[in-house]
Amino acid sequence: MKLTEEYEDLRKTVEAFARDVVAPVIGELYEREEFPYDIVRQMGQMGLFGLPIPEEYGGMGGDYFALCLALEELARVDSSVSITVEAAVSLGAMPIYRFGTAEQRAEWLPKLTTGEMLGAFGLTEPGGGSDVPGGMRTTAVLDGNEWVINGSKAFITNSGTDITGVVGVAAITGRRADGRPEISTILVPAGTPGFTVAKKYSKVGWNCSDTRELSFTDCRVPAENLLGERGRGYAQFLQTLDEGRVAIAALSVGLAQGCVDECLRYVRDRQAFGHPIGHYQAIQFKIADMEVRTHTARLAYYHAAEKMLAGEPFKKEAAIAKLVSSNAAMDNARDATQIFGGYGFMNEYPVGRFYRDAKILEIGEGTSEVQRMLIARQLGLGDL
Ligand SMILES: Cc1cc2nc3c(=O)[nH]c(=O)nc-3n(C[C@H](O)[C@H](O)[C@H](O)COP(=O)(O)OP(=O)(O)OC[C@H]3O[C@@H](n4cnc5c(N)ncnc54)[C@H](O)[C@@H]3O)c2cc1C
């Protein structure tokens, strides 16, 4: 993937925004575990929530790689802000754009693309996120002209903010002839009676991102809230997650790069044994390794994005990109914290936040084990 002038302009704009607007305030918001409404409002004005969506729906008419570039630059400074955009676009708006009817697109996209409203995607349940069909208990039954939804969802990003507008809920809507569950996605507007949003989780990281458990008790929505075709929910989320993995890979690369950025500054200033610590080869090698991981992970996600945009199969490349970049983020966060010594453990410096934020990258939108399963399947090992 080449960084054309247009992509580079976008990258620089988001880089400047992250540096000038996000960096000065995010540490305190993170400490207070506050959702960054003002930052979200400004990102909405910049068009970040509509990057890959056509202008007729209020989007920027760009592509998914543009979204990835923005996510990377945001995560160089803060991952909560980046995941808020990632989940809103990739999990909230894109399924409506890809699979929605003309009416659903017209109703939701203009508000989602401007960031006036956030969308969410409820797939994971308390009983399991890796084996989605096996762990799913949420049901939706058609009663006349309405779906009646019962069940619960776990760990849903952007689902309980003041500006959350709609959640795509994956639910069992019947049984197939072979006995497997028929899964469909149903759009549930925030505030629908019977749809309850629990208080936000207390998390290890991503403290400014909104993550909630959702429950549905005889929650009724119109039949036309079905997203796309009945029974296509599983296929929809497989496609959504393939794309989402490239986005999470970009976010991970941003975090890995942020660790390099912070260390390059710190090792010039911090003195030990008569020299800046960057004088010592042990520190130089650590930073060289961090740079190698970041660079190779970036190439992996650029490659996956290139195949995606060319309309070629990219499942394996997306899984590889997600696996290597989340590893890179985790390893870089650990090394950066070590290089910062005691200050690495203090919230005053961003590397401590990077350390706390890195772990989830090996879990969300498919764990590292799931990525390996996908890669092995693509190598033909799935049916052995
Ligand atoms: C902060 C946060 C935000 C999230 N946001 C969303 C969201 O917006 N929407 C949404 O739907 N979900 C969301 N999730 C859920 C996330 O995608 C799941 O947590 C993830 O997919 C893992 O599922 P699980 O937690 O149920 O783990 P499990 O599936 O229970 O897995 C537990 C462990 O077993 C391993 N494992 C499972 N099966 C196998 C196997 N066959 N072979 C080897 N190892 C295996 C897993 O890799 C993992 O290590 C979020 C999670 C978090 C923590």
CSV table of C-alpha atoms and ligand atoms in Angstrom, one decimal:
chain,number,residue,atom,x,y,z
A,1,MET,CA,0.0,0.0,0.0
A,2,LYS,CA,1.5,3.3,-1.0
A,3,LEU,CA,0.9,6.5,1.0
A,4,THR,CA,-0.4,8.8,-1.7
A,5,GLU,CA,-0.5,12.5,-1.1
A,6,GLU,CA,-4.1,12.3,0.0
A,7,TYR,CA,-3.4,9.6,2.6
A,8,GLU,CA,-0.3,11.4,3.8
A,9,ASP,CA,-2.3,14.6,4.3
A,10,LEU,CA,-4.9,12.8,6.3
A,11,ARG,CA,-2.2,11.0,8.4
A,12,LYS,CA,-0.5,14.4,9.2
A,13,THR,CA,-3.8,16.0,10.1
A,14,VAL,CA,-4.7,13.2,12.5
A,15,GLU,CA,-1.1,13.2,13.9
A,16,ALA,CA,-1.4,16.9,14.7
A,17,PHE,CA,-4.8,16.5,16.2
A,18,ALA,CA,-3.6,13.7,18.5
A,19,ARG,CA,-0.6,15.7,19.5
A,20,ASP,CA,-2.2,19.0,20.0
A,21,VAL,CA,-5.7,18.1,21.2
A,22,VAL,CA,-5.7,14.6,22.6
A,23,ALA,CA,-2.2,14.4,24.3
A,24,PRO,CA,-2.6,17.4,26.7
A,25,VAL,CA,-5.9,16.1,28.2
A,26,ILE,CA,-6.1,12.4,27.9
A,27,GLY,CA,-3.9,11.4,30.9
A,28,GLU,CA,-6.4,13.1,33.3
A,29,LEU,CA,-9.5,11.8,31.6
A,30,TYR,CA,-8.0,8.3,31.7
A,31,GLU,CA,-7.3,8.7,35.5
A,32,ARG,CA,-10.9,9.7,36.0
A,33,GLU,CA,-12.2,7.0,33.5
A,34,GLU,CA,-14.2,9.6,31.7
A,35,PHE,CA,-15.5,9.2,28.2
A,36,PRO,CA,-13.8,11.9,26.0
A,37,TYR,CA,-17.0,13.6,24.7
A,38,ASP,CA,-15.2,16.8,23.6
A,39,ILE,CA,-12.5,14.9,21.7
A,40,VAL,CA,-15.2,12.8,20.0
A,41,ARG,CA,-17.1,15.9,19.0
A,42,GLN,CA,-14.0,17.3,17.4
A,43,MET,CA,-13.2,14.1,15.7
A,44,GLY,CA,-16.7,14.1,14.3
A,45,GLN,CA,-16.2,17.6,12.9
A,46,MET,CA,-13.0,16.3,11.2
A,47,GLY,CA,-15.0,13.6,9.5
A,48,LEU,CA,-13.1,10.7,11.2
A,49,PHE,CA,-16.3,8.8,11.9
A,50,GLY,CA,-17.2,8.8,8.2
A,51,LEU,CA,-13.8,8.2,6.6
A,52,PRO,CA,-14.7,5.0,4.6
A,53,ILE,CA,-18.4,5.9,3.9
A,54,PRO,CA,-19.7,7.7,0.8
A,55,GLU,CA,-20.5,11.4,0.9
A,56,GLU,CA,-24.1,10.8,0.2
A,57,TYR,CA,-24.4,9.4,3.7
A,58,GLY,CA,-22.4,12.3,5.3
A,59,GLY,CA,-19.1,10.4,5.1
A,60,MET,CA,-15.8,11.5,3.7
A,61,GLY,CA,-15.9,9.1,0.7
A,62,GLY,CA,-12.5,7.6,1.5
A,63,ASP,CA,-11.7,4.0,2.1
A,64,TYR,CA,-10.9,1.6,4.9
A,65,PHE,CA,-7.2,2.2,4.6
A,66,ALA,CA,-7.8,5.9,5.4
A,67,LEU,CA,-9.6,4.8,8.5
A,68,CYS,CA,-6.7,2.6,9.5
A,69,LEU,CA,-4.2,5.4,9.1
A,70,ALA,CA,-6.3,7.6,11.3
A,71,LEU,CA,-6.6,4.9,14.0
A,72,GLU,CA,-2.8,4.4,13.9
A,73,GLU,CA,-2.1,8.1,14.5
A,74,LEU,CA,-4.7,8.3,17.3
A,75,ALA,CA,-3.3,5.2,19.0
A,76,ARG,CA,0.2,6.7,18.9
A,77,VAL,CA,-1.1,9.0,21.6
A,78,ASP,CA,-4.1,7.1,23.1
A,79,SER,CA,-5.8,3.8,22.4
A,80,SER,CA,-9.2,4.6,24.1
A,81,VAL,CA,-9.8,7.4,21.6
A,82,SER,CA,-8.7,5.2,18.8
A,83,ILE,CA,-10.9,2.3,19.8
A,84,THR,CA,-13.9,4.6,20.2
A,85,VAL,CA,-13.5,5.5,16.5
A,86,GLU,CA,-12.7,2.0,15.4
A,87,ALA,CA,-15.8,0.5,17.1
A,88,ALA,CA,-18.1,3.3,16.0
A,89,VAL,CA,-17.0,3.0,12.4
A,90,SER,CA,-16.0,-0.6,11.8
A,91,LEU,CA,-18.5,-2.3,14.1
A,92,GLY,CA,-21.3,0.4,14.3
A,93,ALA,CA,-21.6,2.2,11.0
A,94,MET,CA,-20.0,-0.2,8.4
A,95,PRO,CA,-22.4,-3.1,8.9
A,96,ILE,CA,-25.3,-0.7,8.3
A,97,TYR,CA,-23.6,0.7,5.2
A,98,ARG,CA,-22.7,-2.8,3.9
A,99,PHE,CA,-25.8,-4.8,4.7
A,100,GLY,CA,-28.5,-2.2,5.5
A,101,THR,CA,-31.6,-1.4,3.4
A,102,ALA,CA,-31.8,2.1,1.8
A,103,GLU,CA,-34.1,3.2,4.7
A,104,GLN,CA,-31.7,1.9,7.4
A,105,ARG,CA,-28.8,3.7,5.7
A,106,ALA,CA,-30.7,6.9,5.4
A,107,GLU,CA,-31.9,6.7,9.0
A,108,TRP,CA,-28.6,6.0,10.7
A,109,LEU,CA,-25.6,6.8,8.6
A,110,PRO,CA,-25.9,10.6,8.5
A,111,LYS,CA,-25.7,10.7,12.3
A,112,LEU,CA,-23.1,8.0,12.7
A,113,THR,CA,-20.7,9.4,10.1
A,114,THR,CA,-20.6,12.8,11.8
A,115,GLY,CA,-20.0,11.4,15.2
A,116,GLU,CA,-23.2,13.0,16.4
A,117,MET,CA,-24.3,9.5,17.3
A,118,LEU,CA,-22.2,6.3,18.0
A,119,GLY,CA,-23.0,2.8,16.9
A,120,ALA,CA,-22.1,-0.4,18.5
A,121,PHE,CA,-22.0,-4.1,17.6
A,122,GLY,CA,-23.2,-6.7,20.1
A,123,LEU,CA,-21.8,-10.1,19.3
A,124,THR,CA,-20.0,-11.4,22.4
A,125,GLU,CA,-22.1,-12.9,25.2
A,126,PRO,CA,-21.2,-13.7,28.8
A,127,GLY,CA,-21.0,-17.4,27.7
A,128,GLY,CA,-18.3,-16.9,25.1
A,129,GLY,CA,-16.8,-14.7,22.4
A,130,SER,CA,-14.4,-17.0,20.5
A,131,ASP,CA,-17.0,-19.7,19.7
A,132,VAL,CA,-19.8,-17.3,18.8
A,133,PRO,CA,-22.5,-19.7,17.6
A,134,GLY,CA,-21.7,-22.1,20.4
A,135,GLY,CA,-21.9,-19.4,23.1
A,136,MET,CA,-24.9,-17.5,21.8
A,137,ARG,CA,-28.1,-17.6,23.9
A,138,THR,CA,-29.7,-14.3,22.8
A,139,THR,CA,-32.9,-15.0,20.8
A,140,ALA,CA,-35.1,-12.9,18.6
A,141,VAL,CA,-38.6,-14.2,17.8
A,142,LEU,CA,-40.8,-12.6,15.2
A,143,ASP,CA,-44.2,-11.7,16.7
A,144,GLY,CA,-46.4,-10.2,14.1
A,145,ASN,CA,-44.5,-7.1,12.9
A,146,GLU,CA,-42.0,-7.1,15.7
A,147,TRP,CA,-38.9,-8.9,16.8
A,148,VAL,CA,-38.9,-9.8,20.5
A,149,ILE,CA,-35.4,-10.0,21.8
A,150,ASN,CA,-34.2,-11.8,25.0
A,151,GLY,CA,-30.7,-12.4,26.2
A,152,SER,CA,-27.5,-10.5,27.1
A,153,LYS,CA,-24.3,-9.3,25.6
A,154,ALA,CA,-20.9,-8.8,27.2
A,155,PHE,CA,-18.1,-6.2,26.8
A,156,ILE,CA,-19.8,-4.1,24.2
A,157,THR,CA,-17.8,-1.0,23.2
A,158,ASN,CA,-19.6,2.4,22.8
A,159,SER,CA,-22.9,0.9,23.9
A,160,GLY,CA,-23.7,3.1,26.9
A,161,THR,CA,-22.5,6.7,26.1
A,162,ASP,CA,-24.8,9.7,26.1
A,163,ILE,CA,-24.6,9.7,22.3
A,164,THR,CA,-25.0,6.0,21.6
A,165,GLY,CA,-27.7,5.7,19.0
A,166,VAL,CA,-28.0,2.1,17.9
A,167,VAL,CA,-26.6,-1.4,18.6
A,168,GLY,CA,-26.5,-4.2,16.1
A,169,VAL,CA,-27.5,-7.2,18.1
A,170,ALA,CA,-26.6,-10.7,16.8
A,171,ALA,CA,-29.3,-13.1,17.9
A,172,ILE,CA,-30.6,-16.7,17.2
A,173,THR,CA,-33.7,-16.3,15.0
A,174,GLY,CA,-34.3,-20.0,14.4
A,175,ARG,CA,-32.7,-23.4,13.6
A,176,ARG,CA,-31.3,-24.5,10.3
A,177,ALA,CA,-32.1,-27.8,8.7
A,178,ASP,CA,-28.8,-29.2,10.0
A,179,GLY,CA,-29.6,-28.2,13.5
A,180,ARG,CA,-27.2,-25.2,13.7
A,181,PRO,CA,-28.5,-21.9,14.9
A,182,GLU,CA,-29.8,-19.4,12.4
A,183,ILE,CA,-28.2,-16.1,13.4
A,184,SER,CA,-29.4,-12.7,12.3
A,185,THR,CA,-28.5,-9.1,13.2
A,186,ILE,CA,-31.2,-6.8,14.4
A,187,LEU,CA,-30.8,-3.0,15.0
A,188,VAL,CA,-31.9,-1.9,18.4
A,189,PRO,CA,-32.1,1.8,19.0
A,190,ALA,CA,-30.8,3.1,22.3
A,191,GLY,CA,-33.6,3.7,24.8
A,192,THR,CA,-35.9,0.9,23.4
A,193,PRO,CA,-38.0,-0.5,26.3
A,194,GLY,CA,-36.6,-3.8,27.5
A,195,PHE,CA,-33.0,-2.9,26.4
A,196,THR,CA,-30.9,-2.3,29.5
A,197,VAL,CA,-27.4,-1.0,29.6
A,198,ALA,CA,-25.4,-1.9,32.7
A,199,LYS,CA,-23.0,0.4,34.4
A,200,LYS,CA,-19.6,0.4,32.7
A,201,TYR,CA,-17.0,-2.2,33.6
A,202,SER,CA,-14.0,-1.4,35.6
A,203,LYS,CA,-11.2,-2.3,33.2
A,204,VAL,CA,-7.4,-2.8,33.2
A,205,GLY,CA,-7.0,-0.4,30.3
A,206,TRP,CA,-8.9,1.5,27.6
A,207,ASN,CA,-10.2,3.5,30.5
A,208,CYS,CA,-11.7,6.3,28.4
A,209,SER,CA,-13.5,3.8,26.2
A,210,ASP,CA,-17.1,2.9,27.0
A,211,THR,CA,-17.6,-0.9,27.6
A,212,ARG,CA,-20.9,-2.4,29.0
A,213,GLU,CA,-22.9,-5.4,29.5
A,214,LEU,CA,-26.3,-5.3,27.7
A,215,SER,CA,-29.5,-7.1,28.5
A,216,PHE,CA,-32.7,-7.6,26.6
A,217,THR,CA,-35.9,-8.6,28.2
A,218,ASP,CA,-38.9,-8.9,25.8
A,219,CYS,CA,-37.3,-6.0,23.9
A,220,ARG,CA,-39.5,-5.2,20.9
A,221,VAL,CA,-38.3,-3.6,17.7
A,222,PRO,CA,-40.1,-3.4,14.3
A,223,ALA,CA,-39.5,-6.3,11.9
A,224,GLU,CA,-37.8,-4.0,9.4
A,225,ASN,CA,-34.9,-3.5,11.9
A,226,LEU,CA,-33.5,-6.8,10.7
A,227,LEU,CA,-30.1,-5.9,9.1
A,228,GLY,CA,-29.8,-7.5,5.7
A,229,GLU,CA,-31.2,-10.9,5.2
A,230,ARG,CA,-32.5,-13.2,7.9
A,231,GLY,CA,-30.0,-15.9,8.7
A,232,ARG,CA,-27.1,-13.9,7.3
A,233,GLY,CA,-25.9,-12.7,10.7
A,234,TYR,CA,-23.0,-15.1,10.9
A,235,ALA,CA,-21.7,-14.2,7.4
A,236,GLN,CA,-22.1,-10.5,8.2
A,237,PHE,CA,-20.0,-10.6,11.4
A,238,LEU,CA,-17.3,-12.8,9.8
A,239,GLN,CA,-16.9,-10.1,7.1
A,240,THR,CA,-17.1,-7.3,9.7
A,241,LEU,CA,-14.5,-8.9,11.9
A,242,ASP,CA,-12.1,-9.6,8.9
A,243,GLU,CA,-12.1,-5.9,8.2
A,244,GLY,CA,-12.0,-5.0,11.9
A,245,ARG,CA,-8.9,-7.1,12.4
A,246,VAL,CA,-7.0,-4.9,9.9
A,247,ALA,CA,-8.3,-1.8,11.9
A,248,ILE,CA,-7.2,-3.3,15.2
A,249,ALA,CA,-3.8,-4.1,13.6
A,250,ALA,CA,-3.5,-0.4,12.7
A,251,LEU,CA,-4.4,0.6,16.2
A,252,SER,CA,-1.8,-1.8,17.6
A,253,VAL,CA,0.9,-0.4,15.3
A,254,GLY,CA,0.0,3.0,16.6
A,255,LEU,CA,0.5,1.9,20.2
A,256,ALA,CA,3.8,0.2,19.2
A,257,GLN,CA,5.0,3.4,17.5
A,258,GLY,CA,3.9,5.5,20.4
A,259,CYS,CA,6.3,3.4,22.6
A,260,VAL,CA,9.2,4.0,20.2
A,261,ASP,CA,8.4,7.8,20.1
A,262,GLU,CA,8.3,8.1,23.9
A,263,CYS,CA,11.5,6.1,24.4
A,264,LEU,CA,13.4,8.1,21.8
A,265,ARG,CA,12.7,11.2,23.7
A,266,TYR,CA,13.3,9.8,27.2
A,267,VAL,CA,16.6,8.0,26.6
A,268,ARG,CA,18.3,11.2,25.5
A,269,ASP,CA,17.4,13.0,28.8
A,270,ARG,CA,17.6,10.3,31.4
A,271,GLN,CA,21.1,10.0,32.9
A,272,ALA,CA,22.7,7.0,34.5
A,273,PHE,CA,26.4,6.2,35.2
A,274,GLY,CA,27.5,9.5,33.6
A,275,HIS,CA,25.6,9.1,30.3
A,276,PRO,CA,22.1,9.5,28.9
A,277,ILE,CA,20.7,5.9,29.1
A,278,GLY,CA,20.4,5.9,25.3
A,279,HIS,CA,24.2,5.7,25.3
A,280,TYR,CA,24.1,2.0,26.4
A,281,GLN,CA,23.8,-0.7,23.8
A,282,ALA,CA,21.4,-2.7,25.9
A,283,ILE,CA,18.9,0.2,25.6
A,284,GLN,CA,19.7,0.9,21.9
A,285,PHE,CA,19.1,-2.7,21.1
A,286,LYS,CA,15.8,-2.7,22.9
A,287,ILE,CA,14.7,0.4,20.9
A,288,ALA,CA,16.0,-1.1,17.7
A,289,ASP,CA,13.9,-4.3,18.3
A,290,MET,CA,10.8,-2.1,19.1
A,291,GLU,CA,11.3,-0.3,15.8
A,292,VAL,CA,11.7,-3.6,13.9
A,293,ARG,CA,8.4,-4.9,15.4
A,294,THR,CA,6.5,-1.7,14.6
A,295,HIS,CA,7.8,-1.6,11.0
A,296,THR,CA,7.1,-5.2,10.2
A,297,ALA,CA,3.6,-5.0,11.8
A,298,ARG,CA,2.9,-1.9,9.8
A,299,LEU,CA,3.9,-3.7,6.6
A,300,ALA,CA,1.6,-6.6,7.5
A,301,TYR,CA,-1.5,-4.3,8.0
A,302,TYR,CA,-0.7,-2.3,4.9
A,303,HIS,CA,-0.5,-5.5,2.9
A,304,ALA,CA,-3.9,-6.8,4.3
A,305,ALA,CA,-5.5,-3.4,3.6
A,306,GLU,CA,-4.1,-3.5,0.0
A,307,LYS,CA,-5.7,-6.9,-0.6
A,308,MET,CA,-8.9,-5.8,1.0
A,309,LEU,CA,-9.2,-2.7,-1.2
A,310,ALA,CA,-8.3,-4.7,-4.3
A,311,GLY,CA,-11.3,-6.9,-3.6
A,312,GLU,CA,-9.0,-10.0,-3.1
A,313,PRO,CA,-9.3,-12.5,-0.3
A,314,PHE,CA,-7.6,-11.1,2.7
A,315,LYS,CA,-8.7,-13.3,5.6
A,316,LYS,CA,-5.3,-14.8,6.2
A,317,GLU,CA,-3.5,-11.5,5.8
A,318,ALA,CA,-5.9,-9.8,8.2
A,319,ALA,CA,-5.3,-12.5,10.8
A,320,ILE,CA,-1.5,-12.3,10.4
A,321,ALA,CA,-1.6,-8.5,10.7
A,322,LYS,CA,-3.7,-8.6,13.8
A,323,LEU,CA,-1.5,-11.3,15.4
A,324,VAL,CA,1.9,-9.7,14.7
A,325,SER,CA,0.8,-6.2,15.5
A,326,SER,CA,-0.9,-7.0,18.8
A,327,ASN,CA,2.3,-8.9,19.7
A,328,ALA,CA,4.4,-5.9,18.7
A,329,ALA,CA,2.2,-3.6,20.8
A,330,MET,CA,2.4,-5.9,23.9
A,331,ASP,CA,6.2,-6.4,23.5
A,332,ASN,CA,6.9,-2.7,22.9
A,333,ALA,CA,4.8,-1.6,25.8
A,334,ARG,CA,6.7,-4.0,28.1
A,335,ASP,CA,10.1,-2.8,26.8
A,336,ALA,CA,9.1,0.9,26.9
A,337,THR,CA,8.0,0.6,30.5
A,338,GLN,CA,11.3,-1.1,31.4
A,339,ILE,CA,13.2,1.7,29.7
A,340,PHE,CA,11.3,4.3,31.7
A,341,GLY,CA,12.2,2.5,34.9
A,342,GLY,CA,10.1,3.6,37.9
A,343,TYR,CA,8.6,6.4,35.9
A,344,GLY,CA,7.2,3.8,33.5
A,345,PHE,CA,5.0,2.7,36.4
A,346,MET,CA,3.7,6.2,37.0
A,347,ASN,CA,0.5,7.4,35.3
A,348,GLU,CA,2.2,10.7,34.7
A,349,TYR,CA,4.0,9.2,31.6
A,350,PRO,CA,2.1,7.7,28.7
A,351,VAL,CA,4.1,4.5,28.6
A,352,GLY,CA,2.3,3.2,31.7
A,353,ARG,CA,-1.0,3.8,29.9
A,354,PHE,CA,0.3,2.0,26.8
A,355,TYR,CA,1.3,-0.9,29.0
A,356,ARG,CA,-2.3,-1.2,30.4
A,357,ASP,CA,-3.8,-0.7,27.0
A,358,ALA,CA,-1.7,-3.2,25.1
A,359,LYS,CA,-3.1,-6.5,26.5
A,360,ILE,CA,-6.6,-6.2,25.2
A,361,LEU,CA,-5.2,-6.0,21.6
A,362,GLU,CA,-4.3,-9.7,22.0
A,363,ILE,CA,-7.9,-10.5,23.0
A,364,GLY,CA,-10.5,-8.2,21.3
A,365,GLU,CA,-11.9,-8.9,17.8
A,366,GLY,CA,-10.5,-12.4,18.0
A,367,THR,CA,-7.9,-13.6,20.4
A,368,SER,CA,-4.4,-14.5,19.2
A,369,GLU,CA,-5.4,-18.1,19.4
A,370,VAL,CA,-8.4,-17.4,17.2
A,371,GLN,CA,-6.0,-15.6,14.7
A,372,ARG,CA,-3.8,-18.7,14.6
A,373,MET,CA,-6.9,-20.9,14.1
A,374,LEU,CA,-7.9,-18.7,11.1
A,375,ILE,CA,-4.4,-18.8,9.6
A,376,ALA,CA,-4.2,-22.6,10.0
A,377,ARG,CA,-7.6,-23.0,8.3
A,378,GLN,CA,-6.4,-20.8,5.4
A,379,LEU,CA,-3.5,-23.2,5.1
A,380,GLY,CA,-5.9,-26.1,4.7
A,381,LEU,CA,-5.4,-27.5,8.2
A,382,GLY,CA,-9.0,-26.9,9.3
A,383,ASP,CA,-10.5,-30.3,8.2
A,384,LEU,CA,-7.8,-32.6,9.6
B,1,LIG,C1,-12.6,-4.0,26.3
B,1,LIG,C2,-13.3,-4.9,25.4
B,1,LIG,C3,-14.1,-4.4,24.4
B,1,LIG,C4,-14.8,-5.3,23.6
B,1,LIG,N1,-15.7,-4.9,22.6
B,1,LIG,C5,-16.5,-5.7,22.0
B,1,LIG,C6,-17.6,-5.2,21.2
B,1,LIG,O1,-17.7,-4.0,20.9
B,1,LIG,N2,-18.4,-6.1,20.6
B,1,LIG,C7,-18.4,-7.5,20.8
B,1,LIG,O2,-19.2,-8.2,20.3
B,1,LIG,N3,-17.4,-8.0,21.6
B,1,LIG,C8,-16.5,-7.1,22.3
B,1,LIG,N4,-15.5,-7.6,23.1
B,1,LIG,C9,-15.4,-9.0,23.3
B,1,LIG,C10,-14.1,-9.7,22.7
B,1,LIG,O3,-14.2,-9.7,21.3
B,1,LIG,C11,-14.0,-11.1,23.3
B,1,LIG,O4,-13.6,-10.9,24.7
B,1,LIG,C12,-13.0,-12.0,22.6
B,1,LIG,O5,-13.5,-12.3,21.3
B,1,LIG,C13,-12.7,-13.2,23.4
B,1,LIG,O6,-13.9,-13.9,23.8
B,1,LIG,P1,-14.1,-14.3,25.4
B,1,LIG,O7,-13.7,-13.1,26.2
B,1,LIG,O8,-15.4,-14.8,25.5
B,1,LIG,O9,-13.0,-15.4,25.6
B,1,LIG,P2,-13.2,-17.0,25.4
B,1,LIG,O10,-13.8,-17.2,24.0
B,1,LIG,O11,-13.9,-17.5,26.5
B,1,LIG,O12,-11.7,-17.5,25.3
B,1,LIG,C14,-11.0,-17.7,26.5
B,1,LIG,C15,-9.6,-18.2,26.1
B,1,LIG,O13,-9.7,-19.5,25.5
B,1,LIG,C16,-9.0,-19.4,24.2
B,1,LIG,N5,-9.7,-20.3,23.3
B,1,LIG,C17,-11.0,-20.3,23.0
B,1,LIG,N6,-11.2,-21.3,22.1
B,1,LIG,C18,-10.0,-21.9,21.8
B,1,LIG,C19,-9.6,-22.9,20.9
B,1,LIG,N7,-10.4,-23.6,20.1
B,1,LIG,N8,-8.3,-23.2,20.9
B,1,LIG,C20,-7.4,-22.5,21.7
B,1,LIG,N9,-7.7,-21.6,22.5
B,1,LIG,C21,-9.0,-21.2,22.6
B,1,LIG,C22,-9.1,-17.9,23.8
B,1,LIG,O14,-8.1,-17.6,22.8
B,1,LIG,C23,-8.9,-17.2,25.2
B,1,LIG,O15,-7.5,-17.2,25.4
B,1,LIG,C24,-14.7,-6.7,23.8
B,1,LIG,C25,-13.9,-7.2,24.9
B,1,LIG,C26,-13.2,-6.3,25.7
B,1,LIG,C27,-12.4,-6.9,26.8
